[in-house]
mmCIF file of C-alpha atoms in Angstrom:
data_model
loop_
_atom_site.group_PDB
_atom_site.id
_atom_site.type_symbol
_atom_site.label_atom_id
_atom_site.label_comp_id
_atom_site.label_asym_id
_atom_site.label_seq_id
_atom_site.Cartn_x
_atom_site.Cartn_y
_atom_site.Cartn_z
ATOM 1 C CA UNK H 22 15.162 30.470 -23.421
ATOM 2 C CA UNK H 23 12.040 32.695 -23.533
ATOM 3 C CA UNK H 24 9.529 32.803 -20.731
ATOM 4 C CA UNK H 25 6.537 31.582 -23.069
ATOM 5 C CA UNK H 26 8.960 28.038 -24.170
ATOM 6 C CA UNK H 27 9.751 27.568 -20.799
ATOM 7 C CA UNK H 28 5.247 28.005 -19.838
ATOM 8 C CA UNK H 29 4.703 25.700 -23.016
ATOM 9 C CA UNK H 30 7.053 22.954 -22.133
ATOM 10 C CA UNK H 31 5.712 22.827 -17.933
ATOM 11 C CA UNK H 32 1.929 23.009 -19.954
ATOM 12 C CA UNK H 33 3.140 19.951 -21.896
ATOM 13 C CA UNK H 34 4.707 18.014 -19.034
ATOM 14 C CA UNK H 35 1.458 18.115 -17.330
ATOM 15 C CA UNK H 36 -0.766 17.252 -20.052
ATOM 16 C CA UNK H 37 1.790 14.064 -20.756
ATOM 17 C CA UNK H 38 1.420 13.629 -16.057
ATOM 18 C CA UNK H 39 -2.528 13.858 -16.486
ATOM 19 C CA UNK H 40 -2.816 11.594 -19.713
ATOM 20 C CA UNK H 41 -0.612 9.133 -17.671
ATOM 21 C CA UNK H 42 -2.994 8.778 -14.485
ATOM 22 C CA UNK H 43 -6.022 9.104 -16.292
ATOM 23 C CA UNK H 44 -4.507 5.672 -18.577
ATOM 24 C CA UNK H 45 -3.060 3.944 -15.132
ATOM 25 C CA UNK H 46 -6.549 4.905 -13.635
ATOM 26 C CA UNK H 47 -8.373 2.661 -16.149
ATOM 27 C CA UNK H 48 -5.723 -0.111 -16.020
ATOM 28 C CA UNK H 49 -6.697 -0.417 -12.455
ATOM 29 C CA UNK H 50 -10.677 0.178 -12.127
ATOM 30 C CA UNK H 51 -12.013 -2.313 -9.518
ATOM 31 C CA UNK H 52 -13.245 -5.580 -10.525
ATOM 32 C CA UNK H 53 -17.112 -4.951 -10.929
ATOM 33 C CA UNK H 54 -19.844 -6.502 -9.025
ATOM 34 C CA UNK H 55 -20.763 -8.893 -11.248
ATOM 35 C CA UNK H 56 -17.595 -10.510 -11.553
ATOM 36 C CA UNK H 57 -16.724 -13.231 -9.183
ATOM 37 C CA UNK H 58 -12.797 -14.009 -8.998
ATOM 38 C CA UNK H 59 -11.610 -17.594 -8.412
ATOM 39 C CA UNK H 60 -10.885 -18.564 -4.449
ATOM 40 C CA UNK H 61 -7.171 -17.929 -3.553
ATOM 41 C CA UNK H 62 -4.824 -20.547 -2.870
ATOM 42 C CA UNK H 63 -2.193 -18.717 -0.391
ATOM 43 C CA UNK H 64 -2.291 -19.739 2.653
ATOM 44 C CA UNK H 65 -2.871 -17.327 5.051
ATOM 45 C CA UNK H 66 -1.677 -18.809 8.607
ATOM 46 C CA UNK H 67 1.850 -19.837 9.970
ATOM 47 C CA UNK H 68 4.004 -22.147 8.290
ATOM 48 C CA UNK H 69 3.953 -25.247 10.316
ATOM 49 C CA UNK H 70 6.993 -27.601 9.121
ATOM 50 C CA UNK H 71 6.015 -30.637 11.508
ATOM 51 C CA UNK H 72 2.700 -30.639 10.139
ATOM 52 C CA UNK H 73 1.334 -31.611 13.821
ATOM 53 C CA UNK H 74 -0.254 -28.413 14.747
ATOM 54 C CA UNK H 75 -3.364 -26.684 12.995
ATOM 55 C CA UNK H 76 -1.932 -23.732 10.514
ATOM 56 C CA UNK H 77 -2.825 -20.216 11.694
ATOM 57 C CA UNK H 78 -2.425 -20.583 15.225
ATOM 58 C CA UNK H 79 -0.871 -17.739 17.210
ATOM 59 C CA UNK H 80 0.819 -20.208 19.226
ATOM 60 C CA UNK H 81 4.644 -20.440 18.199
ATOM 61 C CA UNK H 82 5.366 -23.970 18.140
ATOM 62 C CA UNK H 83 8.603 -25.359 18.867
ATOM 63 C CA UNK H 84 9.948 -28.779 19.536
ATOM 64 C CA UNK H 85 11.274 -30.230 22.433
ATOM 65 C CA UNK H 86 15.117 -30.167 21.580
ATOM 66 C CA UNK H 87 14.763 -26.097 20.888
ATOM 67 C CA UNK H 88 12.994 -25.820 23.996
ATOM 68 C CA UNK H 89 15.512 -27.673 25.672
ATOM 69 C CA UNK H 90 18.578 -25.730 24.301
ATOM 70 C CA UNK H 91 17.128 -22.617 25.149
ATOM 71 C CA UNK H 92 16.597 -23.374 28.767
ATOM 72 C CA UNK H 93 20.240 -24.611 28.310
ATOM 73 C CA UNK H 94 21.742 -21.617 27.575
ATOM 74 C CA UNK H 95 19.283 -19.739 30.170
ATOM 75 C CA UNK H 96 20.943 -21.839 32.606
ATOM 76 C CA UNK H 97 24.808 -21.360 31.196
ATOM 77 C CA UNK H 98 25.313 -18.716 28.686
ATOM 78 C CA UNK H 99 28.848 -19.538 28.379
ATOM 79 C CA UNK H 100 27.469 -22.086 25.866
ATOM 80 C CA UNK H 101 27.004 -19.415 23.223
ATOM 81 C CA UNK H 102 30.040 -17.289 24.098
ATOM 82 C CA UNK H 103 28.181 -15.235 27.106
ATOM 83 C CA UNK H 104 29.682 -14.691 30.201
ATOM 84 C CA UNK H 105 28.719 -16.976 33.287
#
């Protein structure tokens, strides 16, 4: 293959790599000023299954039977296979 195919085809891949961004880059332009998007409703706390505690705390909640079986096995880890 000659020198000037091989320049020719590299010229052409990056013509095809610079048309590409400069396409993506208009797909993505920021939303502009004027626009004003709808509120989002994720939620954007901790997931709180008991429903007792107010989401997006950075307290870990836990109810009393886990607390319980964790001071359990604190106390005897033979109850999960560990050695006394």
């Amino acid at each position: 293959m000659p020198a000037r195919a091989i320049g020719v085809v590299a010229l052409a891949i990056v013509a095809v790599i610079v048309a590409s961004i400069a396409v993506t880059w208009e797909l993505v332009a920021p939303t502009p000023a004027y626009m004003t998007l709808p509120p989002t409703t994720l939620e954007h706390g901790t997931f709180d299954p008991y429903g007792d505690h107010q989401l997006g705390s950075a307290v870990l909640d836990r109810d009393r039977a886990i607390e319980a079986a964790i001071d359990a096995v604190v106390a005897d880890p033979s109850l999960i296979g560990g050695h006394k």
